[in-house]
CSV table of C-alpha atoms and ligand atoms in Angstrom, one decimal:
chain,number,residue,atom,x,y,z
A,1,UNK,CA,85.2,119.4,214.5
A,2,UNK,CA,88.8,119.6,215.3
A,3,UNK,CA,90.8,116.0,214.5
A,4,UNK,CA,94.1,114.8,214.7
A,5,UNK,CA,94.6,114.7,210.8
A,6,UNK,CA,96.0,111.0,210.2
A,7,UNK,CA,99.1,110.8,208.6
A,8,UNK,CA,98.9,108.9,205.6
A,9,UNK,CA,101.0,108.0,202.2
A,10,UNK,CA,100.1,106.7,199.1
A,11,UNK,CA,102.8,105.6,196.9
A,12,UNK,CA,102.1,104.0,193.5
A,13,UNK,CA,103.7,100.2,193.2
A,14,UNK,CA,106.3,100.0,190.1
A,15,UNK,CA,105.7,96.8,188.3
A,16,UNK,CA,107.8,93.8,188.7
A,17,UNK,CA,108.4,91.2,186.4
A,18,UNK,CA,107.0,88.5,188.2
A,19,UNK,CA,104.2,89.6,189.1
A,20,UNK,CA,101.3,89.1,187.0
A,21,UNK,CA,103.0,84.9,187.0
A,22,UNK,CA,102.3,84.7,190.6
A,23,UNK,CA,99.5,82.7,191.4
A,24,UNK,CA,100.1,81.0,188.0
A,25,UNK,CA,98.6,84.1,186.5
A,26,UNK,CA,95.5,83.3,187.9
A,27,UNK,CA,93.3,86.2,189.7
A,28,UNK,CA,93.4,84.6,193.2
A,29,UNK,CA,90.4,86.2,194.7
A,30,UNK,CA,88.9,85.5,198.9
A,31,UNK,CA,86.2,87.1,199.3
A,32,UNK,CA,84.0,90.4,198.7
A,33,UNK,CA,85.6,92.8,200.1
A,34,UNK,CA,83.5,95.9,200.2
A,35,UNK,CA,81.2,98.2,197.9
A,36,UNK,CA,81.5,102.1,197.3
A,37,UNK,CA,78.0,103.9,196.4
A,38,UNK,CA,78.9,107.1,195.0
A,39,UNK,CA,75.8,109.6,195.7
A,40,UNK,CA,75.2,113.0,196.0
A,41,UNK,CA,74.9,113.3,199.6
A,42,UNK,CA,77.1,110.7,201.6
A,43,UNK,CA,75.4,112.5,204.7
A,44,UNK,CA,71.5,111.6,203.6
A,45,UNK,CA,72.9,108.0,202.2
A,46,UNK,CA,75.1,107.1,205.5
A,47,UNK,CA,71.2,108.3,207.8
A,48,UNK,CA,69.4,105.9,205.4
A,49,UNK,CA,71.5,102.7,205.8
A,50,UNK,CA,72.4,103.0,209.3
A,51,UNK,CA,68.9,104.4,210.9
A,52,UNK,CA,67.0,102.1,208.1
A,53,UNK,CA,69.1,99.2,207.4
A,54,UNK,CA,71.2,98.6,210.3
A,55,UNK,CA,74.6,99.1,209.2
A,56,UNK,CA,76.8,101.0,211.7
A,57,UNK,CA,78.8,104.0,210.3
A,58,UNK,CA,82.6,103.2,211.5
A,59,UNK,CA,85.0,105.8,209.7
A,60,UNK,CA,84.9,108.5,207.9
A,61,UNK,CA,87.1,110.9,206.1
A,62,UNK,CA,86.7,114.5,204.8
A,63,UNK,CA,87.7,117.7,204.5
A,64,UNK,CA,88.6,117.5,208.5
A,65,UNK,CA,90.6,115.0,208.0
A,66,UNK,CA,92.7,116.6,205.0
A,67,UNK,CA,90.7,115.3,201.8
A,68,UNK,CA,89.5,118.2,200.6
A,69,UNK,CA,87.5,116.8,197.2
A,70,UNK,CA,85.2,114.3,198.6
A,71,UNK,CA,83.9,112.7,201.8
A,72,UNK,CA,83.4,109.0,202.7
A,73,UNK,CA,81.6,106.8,205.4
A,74,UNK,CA,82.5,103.6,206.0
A,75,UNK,CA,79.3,100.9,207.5
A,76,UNK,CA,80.0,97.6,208.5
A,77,UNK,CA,76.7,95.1,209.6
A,78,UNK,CA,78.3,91.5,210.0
A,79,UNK,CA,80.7,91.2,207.4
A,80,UNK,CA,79.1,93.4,204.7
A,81,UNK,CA,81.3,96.4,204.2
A,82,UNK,CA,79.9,99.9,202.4
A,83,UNK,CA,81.9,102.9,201.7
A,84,UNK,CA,79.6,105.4,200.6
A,85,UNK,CA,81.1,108.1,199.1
A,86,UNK,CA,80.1,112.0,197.6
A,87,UNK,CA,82.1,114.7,195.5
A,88,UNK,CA,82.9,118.2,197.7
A,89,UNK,CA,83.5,120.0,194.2
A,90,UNK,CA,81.5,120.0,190.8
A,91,UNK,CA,84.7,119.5,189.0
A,92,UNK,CA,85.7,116.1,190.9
A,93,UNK,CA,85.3,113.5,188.4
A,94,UNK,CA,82.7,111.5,191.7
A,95,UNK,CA,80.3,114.4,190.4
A,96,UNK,CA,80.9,113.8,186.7
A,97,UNK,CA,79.4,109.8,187.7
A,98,UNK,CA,76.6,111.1,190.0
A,99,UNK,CA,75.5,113.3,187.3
A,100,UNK,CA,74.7,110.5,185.1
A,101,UNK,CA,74.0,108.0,187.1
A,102,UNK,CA,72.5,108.9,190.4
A,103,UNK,CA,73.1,107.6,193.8
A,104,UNK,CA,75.0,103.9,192.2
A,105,UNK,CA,77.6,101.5,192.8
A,106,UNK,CA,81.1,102.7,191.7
A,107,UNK,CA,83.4,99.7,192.7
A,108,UNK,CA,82.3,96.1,194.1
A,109,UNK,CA,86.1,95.1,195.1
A,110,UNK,CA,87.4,92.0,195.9
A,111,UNK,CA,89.6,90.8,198.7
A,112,UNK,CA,92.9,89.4,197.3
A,113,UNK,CA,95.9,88.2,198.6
A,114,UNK,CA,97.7,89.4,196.4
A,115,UNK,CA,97.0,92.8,194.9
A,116,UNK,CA,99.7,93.4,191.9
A,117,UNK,CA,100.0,89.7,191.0
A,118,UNK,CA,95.6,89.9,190.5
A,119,UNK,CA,95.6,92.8,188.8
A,120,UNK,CA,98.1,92.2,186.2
A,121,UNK,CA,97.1,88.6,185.7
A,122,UNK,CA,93.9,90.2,184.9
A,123,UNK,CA,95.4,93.1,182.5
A,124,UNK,CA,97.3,90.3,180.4
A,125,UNK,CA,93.7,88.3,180.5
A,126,UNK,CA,92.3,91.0,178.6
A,127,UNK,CA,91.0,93.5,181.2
A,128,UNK,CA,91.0,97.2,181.1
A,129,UNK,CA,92.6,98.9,183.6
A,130,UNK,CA,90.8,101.9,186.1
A,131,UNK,CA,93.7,102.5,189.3
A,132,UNK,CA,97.4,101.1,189.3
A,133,UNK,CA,98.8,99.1,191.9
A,134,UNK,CA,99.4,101.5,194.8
A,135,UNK,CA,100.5,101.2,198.3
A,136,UNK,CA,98.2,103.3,201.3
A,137,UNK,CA,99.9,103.2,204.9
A,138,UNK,CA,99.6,105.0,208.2
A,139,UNK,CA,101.0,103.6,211.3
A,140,UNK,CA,99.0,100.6,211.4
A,141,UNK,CA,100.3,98.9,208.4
A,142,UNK,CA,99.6,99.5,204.9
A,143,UNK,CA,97.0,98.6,202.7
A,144,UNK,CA,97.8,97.7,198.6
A,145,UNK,CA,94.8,98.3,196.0
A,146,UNK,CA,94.7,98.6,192.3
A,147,UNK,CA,91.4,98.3,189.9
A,148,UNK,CA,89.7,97.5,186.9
A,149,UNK,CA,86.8,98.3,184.9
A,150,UNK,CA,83.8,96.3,184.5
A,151,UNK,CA,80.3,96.8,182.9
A,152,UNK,CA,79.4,100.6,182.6
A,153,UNK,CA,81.5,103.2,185.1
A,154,UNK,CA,81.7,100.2,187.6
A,155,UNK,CA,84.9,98.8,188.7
A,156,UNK,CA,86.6,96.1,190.4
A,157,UNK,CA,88.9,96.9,192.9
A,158,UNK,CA,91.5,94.3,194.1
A,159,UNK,CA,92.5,95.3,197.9
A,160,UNK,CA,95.2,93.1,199.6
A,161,UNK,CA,94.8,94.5,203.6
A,162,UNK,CA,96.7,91.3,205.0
A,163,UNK,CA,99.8,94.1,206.1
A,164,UNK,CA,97.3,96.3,208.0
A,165,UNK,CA,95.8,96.5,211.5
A,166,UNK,CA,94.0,99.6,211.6
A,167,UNK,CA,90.0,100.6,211.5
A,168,UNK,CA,89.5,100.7,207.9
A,169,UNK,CA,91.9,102.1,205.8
A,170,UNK,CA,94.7,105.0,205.6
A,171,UNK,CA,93.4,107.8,206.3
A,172,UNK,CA,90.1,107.3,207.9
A,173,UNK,CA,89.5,108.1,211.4
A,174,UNK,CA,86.8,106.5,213.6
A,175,UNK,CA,83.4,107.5,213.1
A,176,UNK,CA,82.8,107.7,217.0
A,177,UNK,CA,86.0,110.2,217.4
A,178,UNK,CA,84.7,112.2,214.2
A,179,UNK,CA,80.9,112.2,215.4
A,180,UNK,CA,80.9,111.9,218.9
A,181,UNK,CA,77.7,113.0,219.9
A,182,UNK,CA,76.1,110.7,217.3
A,183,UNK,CA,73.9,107.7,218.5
A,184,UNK,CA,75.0,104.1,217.7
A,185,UNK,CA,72.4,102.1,215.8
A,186,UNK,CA,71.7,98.9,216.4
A,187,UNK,CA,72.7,96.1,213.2
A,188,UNK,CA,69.6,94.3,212.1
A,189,UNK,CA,71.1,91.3,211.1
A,190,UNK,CA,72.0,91.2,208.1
A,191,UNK,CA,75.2,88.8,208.0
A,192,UNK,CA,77.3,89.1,204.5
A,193,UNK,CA,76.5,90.2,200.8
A,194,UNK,CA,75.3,86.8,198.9
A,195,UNK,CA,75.3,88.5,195.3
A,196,UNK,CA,75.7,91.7,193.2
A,197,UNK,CA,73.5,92.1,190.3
A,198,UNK,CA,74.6,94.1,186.9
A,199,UNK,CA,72.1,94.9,184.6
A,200,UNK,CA,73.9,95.5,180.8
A,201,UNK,CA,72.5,96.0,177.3
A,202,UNK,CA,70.5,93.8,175.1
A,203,UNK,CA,73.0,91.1,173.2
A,204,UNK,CA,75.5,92.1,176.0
A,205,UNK,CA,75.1,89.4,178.2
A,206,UNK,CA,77.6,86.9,177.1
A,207,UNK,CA,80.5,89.4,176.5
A,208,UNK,CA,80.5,90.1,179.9
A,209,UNK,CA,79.9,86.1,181.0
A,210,UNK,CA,83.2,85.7,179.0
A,211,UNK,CA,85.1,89.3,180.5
A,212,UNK,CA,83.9,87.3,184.1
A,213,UNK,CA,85.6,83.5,182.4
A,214,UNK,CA,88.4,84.3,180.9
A,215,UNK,CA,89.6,87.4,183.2
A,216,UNK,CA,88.8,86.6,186.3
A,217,UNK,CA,88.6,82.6,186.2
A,218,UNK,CA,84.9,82.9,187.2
A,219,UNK,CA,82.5,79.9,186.1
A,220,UNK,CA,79.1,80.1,185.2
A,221,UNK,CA,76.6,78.8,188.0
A,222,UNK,CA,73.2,79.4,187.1
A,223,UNK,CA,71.7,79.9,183.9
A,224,UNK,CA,68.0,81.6,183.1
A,225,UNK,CA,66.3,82.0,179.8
A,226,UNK,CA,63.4,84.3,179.4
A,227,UNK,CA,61.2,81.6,179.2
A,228,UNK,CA,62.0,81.4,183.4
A,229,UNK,CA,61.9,84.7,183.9
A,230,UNK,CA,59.0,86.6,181.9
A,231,UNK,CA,55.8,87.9,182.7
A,232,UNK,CA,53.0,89.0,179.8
A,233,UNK,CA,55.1,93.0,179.2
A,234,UNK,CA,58.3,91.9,180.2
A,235,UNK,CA,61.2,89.7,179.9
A,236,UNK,CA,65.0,89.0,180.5
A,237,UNK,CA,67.8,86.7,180.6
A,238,UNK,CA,70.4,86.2,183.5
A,239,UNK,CA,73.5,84.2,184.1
A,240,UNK,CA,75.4,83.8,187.6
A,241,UNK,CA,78.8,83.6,187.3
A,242,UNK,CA,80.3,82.7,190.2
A,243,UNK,CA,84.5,83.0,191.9
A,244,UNK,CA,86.5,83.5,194.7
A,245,UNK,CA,85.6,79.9,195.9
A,246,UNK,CA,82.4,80.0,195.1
A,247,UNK,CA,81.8,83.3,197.4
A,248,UNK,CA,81.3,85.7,195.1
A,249,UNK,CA,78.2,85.6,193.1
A,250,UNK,CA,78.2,87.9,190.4
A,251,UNK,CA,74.7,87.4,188.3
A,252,UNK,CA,74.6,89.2,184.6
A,253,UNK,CA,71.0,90.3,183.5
A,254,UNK,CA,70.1,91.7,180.3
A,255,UNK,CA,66.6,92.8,178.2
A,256,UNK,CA,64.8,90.3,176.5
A,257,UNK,CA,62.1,90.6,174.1
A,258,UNK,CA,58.9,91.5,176.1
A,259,UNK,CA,55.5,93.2,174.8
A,260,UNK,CA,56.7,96.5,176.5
A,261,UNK,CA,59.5,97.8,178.1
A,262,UNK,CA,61.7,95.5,180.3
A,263,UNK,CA,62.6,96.7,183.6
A,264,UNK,CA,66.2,95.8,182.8
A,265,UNK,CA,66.0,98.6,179.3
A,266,UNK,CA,63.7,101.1,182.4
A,267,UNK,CA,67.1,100.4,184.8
A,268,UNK,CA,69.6,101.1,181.3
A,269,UNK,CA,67.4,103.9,180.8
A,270,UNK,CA,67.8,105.4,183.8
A,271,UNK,CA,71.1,104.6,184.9
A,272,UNK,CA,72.6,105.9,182.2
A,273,UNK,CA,73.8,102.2,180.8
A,274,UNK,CA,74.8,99.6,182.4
A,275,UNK,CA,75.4,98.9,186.1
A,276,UNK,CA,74.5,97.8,189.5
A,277,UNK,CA,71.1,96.9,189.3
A,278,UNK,CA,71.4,95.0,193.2
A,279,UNK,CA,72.8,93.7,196.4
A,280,UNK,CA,71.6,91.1,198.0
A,281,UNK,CA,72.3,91.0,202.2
A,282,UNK,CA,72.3,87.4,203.9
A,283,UNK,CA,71.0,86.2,206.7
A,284,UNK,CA,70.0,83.8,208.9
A,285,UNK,CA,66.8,85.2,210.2
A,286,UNK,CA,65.1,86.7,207.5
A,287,UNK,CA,62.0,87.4,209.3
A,288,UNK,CA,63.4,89.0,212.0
A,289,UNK,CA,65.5,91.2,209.7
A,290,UNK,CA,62.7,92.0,207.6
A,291,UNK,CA,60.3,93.1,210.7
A,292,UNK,CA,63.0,95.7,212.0
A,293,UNK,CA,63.6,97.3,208.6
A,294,UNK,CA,59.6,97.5,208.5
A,295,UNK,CA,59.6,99.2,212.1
A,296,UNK,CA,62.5,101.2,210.4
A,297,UNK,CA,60.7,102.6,207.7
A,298,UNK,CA,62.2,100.2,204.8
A,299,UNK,CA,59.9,99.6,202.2
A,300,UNK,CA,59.5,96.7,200.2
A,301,UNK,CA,57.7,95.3,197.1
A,302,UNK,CA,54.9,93.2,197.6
A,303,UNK,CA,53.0,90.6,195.9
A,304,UNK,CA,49.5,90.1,196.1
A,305,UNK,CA,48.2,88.1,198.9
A,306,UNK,CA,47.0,85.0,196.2
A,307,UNK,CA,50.9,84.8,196.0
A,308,UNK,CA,51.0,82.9,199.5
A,309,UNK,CA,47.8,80.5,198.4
A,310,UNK,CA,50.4,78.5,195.8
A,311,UNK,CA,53.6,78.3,198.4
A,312,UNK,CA,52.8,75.3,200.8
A,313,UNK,CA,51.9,73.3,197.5
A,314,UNK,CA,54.7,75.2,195.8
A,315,UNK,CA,57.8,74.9,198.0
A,316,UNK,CA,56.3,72.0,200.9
A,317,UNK,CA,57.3,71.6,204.5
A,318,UNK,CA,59.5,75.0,205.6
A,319,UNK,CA,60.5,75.2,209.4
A,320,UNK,CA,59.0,79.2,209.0
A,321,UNK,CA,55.6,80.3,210.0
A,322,UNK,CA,53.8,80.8,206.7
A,323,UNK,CA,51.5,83.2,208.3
A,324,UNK,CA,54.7,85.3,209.7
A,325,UNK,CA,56.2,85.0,205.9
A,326,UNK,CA,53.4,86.2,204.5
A,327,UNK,CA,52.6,89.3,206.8
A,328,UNK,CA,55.7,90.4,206.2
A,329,UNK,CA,55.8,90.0,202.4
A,330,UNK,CA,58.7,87.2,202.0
A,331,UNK,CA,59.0,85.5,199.3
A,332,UNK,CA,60.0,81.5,199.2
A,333,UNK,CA,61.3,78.9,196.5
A,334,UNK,CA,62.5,75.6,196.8
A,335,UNK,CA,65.6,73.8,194.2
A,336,UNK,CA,66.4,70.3,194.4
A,337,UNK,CA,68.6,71.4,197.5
A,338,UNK,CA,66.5,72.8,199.6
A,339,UNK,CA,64.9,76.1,200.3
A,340,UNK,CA,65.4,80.1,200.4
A,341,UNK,CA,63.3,83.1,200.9
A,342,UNK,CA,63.9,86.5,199.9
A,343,UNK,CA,62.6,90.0,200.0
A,344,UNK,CA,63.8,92.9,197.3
A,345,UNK,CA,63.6,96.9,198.8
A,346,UNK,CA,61.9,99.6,196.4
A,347,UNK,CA,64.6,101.4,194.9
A,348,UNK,CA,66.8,102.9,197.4
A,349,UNK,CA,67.2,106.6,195.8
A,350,UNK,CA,64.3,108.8,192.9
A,351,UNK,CA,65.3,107.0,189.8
A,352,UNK,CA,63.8,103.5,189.1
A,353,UNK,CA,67.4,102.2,189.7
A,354,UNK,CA,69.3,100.7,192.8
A,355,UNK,CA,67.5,98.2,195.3
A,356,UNK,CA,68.5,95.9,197.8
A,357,UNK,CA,67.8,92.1,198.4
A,358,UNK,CA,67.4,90.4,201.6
A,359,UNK,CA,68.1,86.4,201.4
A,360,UNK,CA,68.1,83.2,203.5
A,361,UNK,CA,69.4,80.1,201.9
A,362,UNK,CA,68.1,77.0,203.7
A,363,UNK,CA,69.9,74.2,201.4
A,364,UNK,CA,68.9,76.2,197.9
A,365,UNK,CA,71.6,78.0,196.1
A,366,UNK,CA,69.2,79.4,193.8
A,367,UNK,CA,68.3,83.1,193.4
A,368,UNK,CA,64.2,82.4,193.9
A,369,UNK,CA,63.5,81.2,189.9
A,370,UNK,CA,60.2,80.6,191.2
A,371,UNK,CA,59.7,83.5,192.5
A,372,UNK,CA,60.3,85.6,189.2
A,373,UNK,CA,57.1,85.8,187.7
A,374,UNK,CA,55.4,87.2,190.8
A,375,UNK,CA,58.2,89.4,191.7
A,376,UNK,CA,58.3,91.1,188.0
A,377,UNK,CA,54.6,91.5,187.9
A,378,UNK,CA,55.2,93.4,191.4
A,379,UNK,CA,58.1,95.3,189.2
A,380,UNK,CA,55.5,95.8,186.9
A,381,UNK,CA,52.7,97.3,189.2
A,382,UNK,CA,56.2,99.4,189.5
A,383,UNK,CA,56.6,100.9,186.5
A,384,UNK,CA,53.2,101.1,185.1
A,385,UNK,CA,53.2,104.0,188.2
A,386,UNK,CA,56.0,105.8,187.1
A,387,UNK,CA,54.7,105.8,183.3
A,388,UNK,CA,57.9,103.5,182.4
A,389,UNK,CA,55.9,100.7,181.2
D,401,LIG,FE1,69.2,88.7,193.7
């Protein structure tokens, strides 16, 4: 591959005094703004989400393009932005996390308009932080982004790209001019990420609920107990915590007291602590997305066919086919504001770990409570074949 190597400069940001008072010292926050995977092979992992999933691979950067210590593809379906990125060398500090934790998410970052006045209203709020405020630009603009930690290795980058016009980000070139003889895939629907999931240890839960309050401004949204979300082994407890205008979703899980082991302590186990546990895609057309990630090869949990006997009494009138839903294995729930169904991907890499969610929201803002007990028992079936339960 022979590339015009961008030119690109990264300059770190030297701290003014006003900035962690803009915004009123409040962490102003827009929107999700992408998520990094760290894995072992960006290669295997970029195949899987574009030829599986539908997103389309549009930049990369690697050793052709002057990094010489990792490699990264970036894949964009609607809004939903990935980076997915591996380690070149066993002594970069990417290998280090893959070692431990597997193919998992490094950094869900959020879109900010202002990138030094979020992150040091967050640092005097008590947050830890993982990058200082630096400055990337090339000759389309640049882009500002500094980070902090969250549960586990993850982190929370904060990435103000209102100053830059180019694909992705310094120093990535298009995936088309890096692969050109690759084929374009062909998105499959799926429209923007509704949620991220983090699983974190037993008692944790509301230390994090509070990091999410009084850091980042978040409020609490939902709230389950483990009398909602239990089954006869296992059990757990879950808040939603919810910012950024009520665009970002960020729901907290953690063990709770079940006859044998919870799938949240399997995931802890696992991952090496706590983490990503999912990501949940929107979309208007569930069905439709669901029946070309079948055709692709996705594979999905199911729930017994007696599942779909309880939904029309269940949930009531739904504009869907419920023969349609239930040959493709969607689940359905109704809240006092309507209705959603969802669908949740086997584990997208070896260890009982990472999965994906597919979502519709017709009116409910719920995350499918009444869907938990059959989903877990599927879990269940789950881990009872890997020995885990
Ligand atoms: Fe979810």
């Amino acid at each position: 591959m022979s590339l015009s190597i961008p030119t690109v400069t990264c300059q770190s940001i030297v701290p003014t005094a006003d900035a962690a008072t803009r915004a009123g010292g409040e962490v102003a926050i827009e929107d999700f703004d992408c998520v990094e995977i760290y894995c072992e092979s960006a290669k295997q992992l970029t195949f899987m989400l574009s030829h599986g999933f539908g997103f389309r691979p549009v930049g990369y950067k690697g050793p052709e393009t002057g990094c010489r210590d990792s490699v990264s593809y970036v894949l964009r379906q609607g809004t939903v932005q990935l980076v997915v990125t591996s380690y070149l060398t066993p002594a970069s500090p990417i290998a280090h996390f893959v070692a431990t934790h597997g193919t998992a998410v490094r950094d869900v970052a959020y879109r900010v308009p202002d990138c030094e006045a979020a992150y040091y209203a967050a640092l005097s709020r008590g947050a830890q932080s993982a990058e200082a405020p630096a400055a990337w630009s090339d000759e389309h603009g640049f882009v500002k982004r500094a980070a902090i930690r969250t549960y586990g290795e993850t982190i929370h980058s904060f990435v103000e790209r209102s100053s830059y016009a180019g694909l992705f980000w310094p120093g990535y070139v298009p995936f088309s001019t890096a692969f050109p003889d690759m084929v374009d895939v062909a998105e499959a629907g799926i429209q923007r990420i509704d949620h991220v999931v983090g699983n974190v240890e037993l008692g944790k839960m509301d230390e994090w609920v509070r990091f999410y309050e009084e850091v980042l401004g978040f409020s609490q949204f939902k709230h389950f107990t483990d009398a909602d979300i239990s089954t006869e082994y296992s059990a757990l407890m879950s808040k939603v915590m919810s910012g950024g205008s009520g665009k970002i979703k960020m729901p907290i899980n953690e063990p709770a007291q079940g006859r044998r082991k919870s799938q949240i302590e399997e995931y802890l186990d696992f991952n090496g602590g706590p983490g990503v546990q999912h990501i949940a895609f929107q979309t208007n057309d569930i069905l439709g997305v669901v029946e070309r990630l079948r055709q692709r090869g996705v594979r999905f949990l199911r729930v017994p066919k007696t599942y779909y006997d309880e939904v029309p009494h269940r949930v009531g009138g739904i504009k869907e086919d419920l023969e349609r839903i239930a040959g493709l294995g969607v689940l359905v729930d109704r809240d006092e504001d309507g209705y959603l169904l969802q669908i949740f991907t086997k584990t997208i890499h070896d260890r009982p770990t990472l999965f994906f969610e597919i979502i519709q929201r017709e009116g409910s803002q719920g995350f499918g409570k009444g869907n938990f007990k059959a989903l877990f028992e599927a879990i269940e079936r789950e881990q009872q074949a890997r020995g885990n339960l």
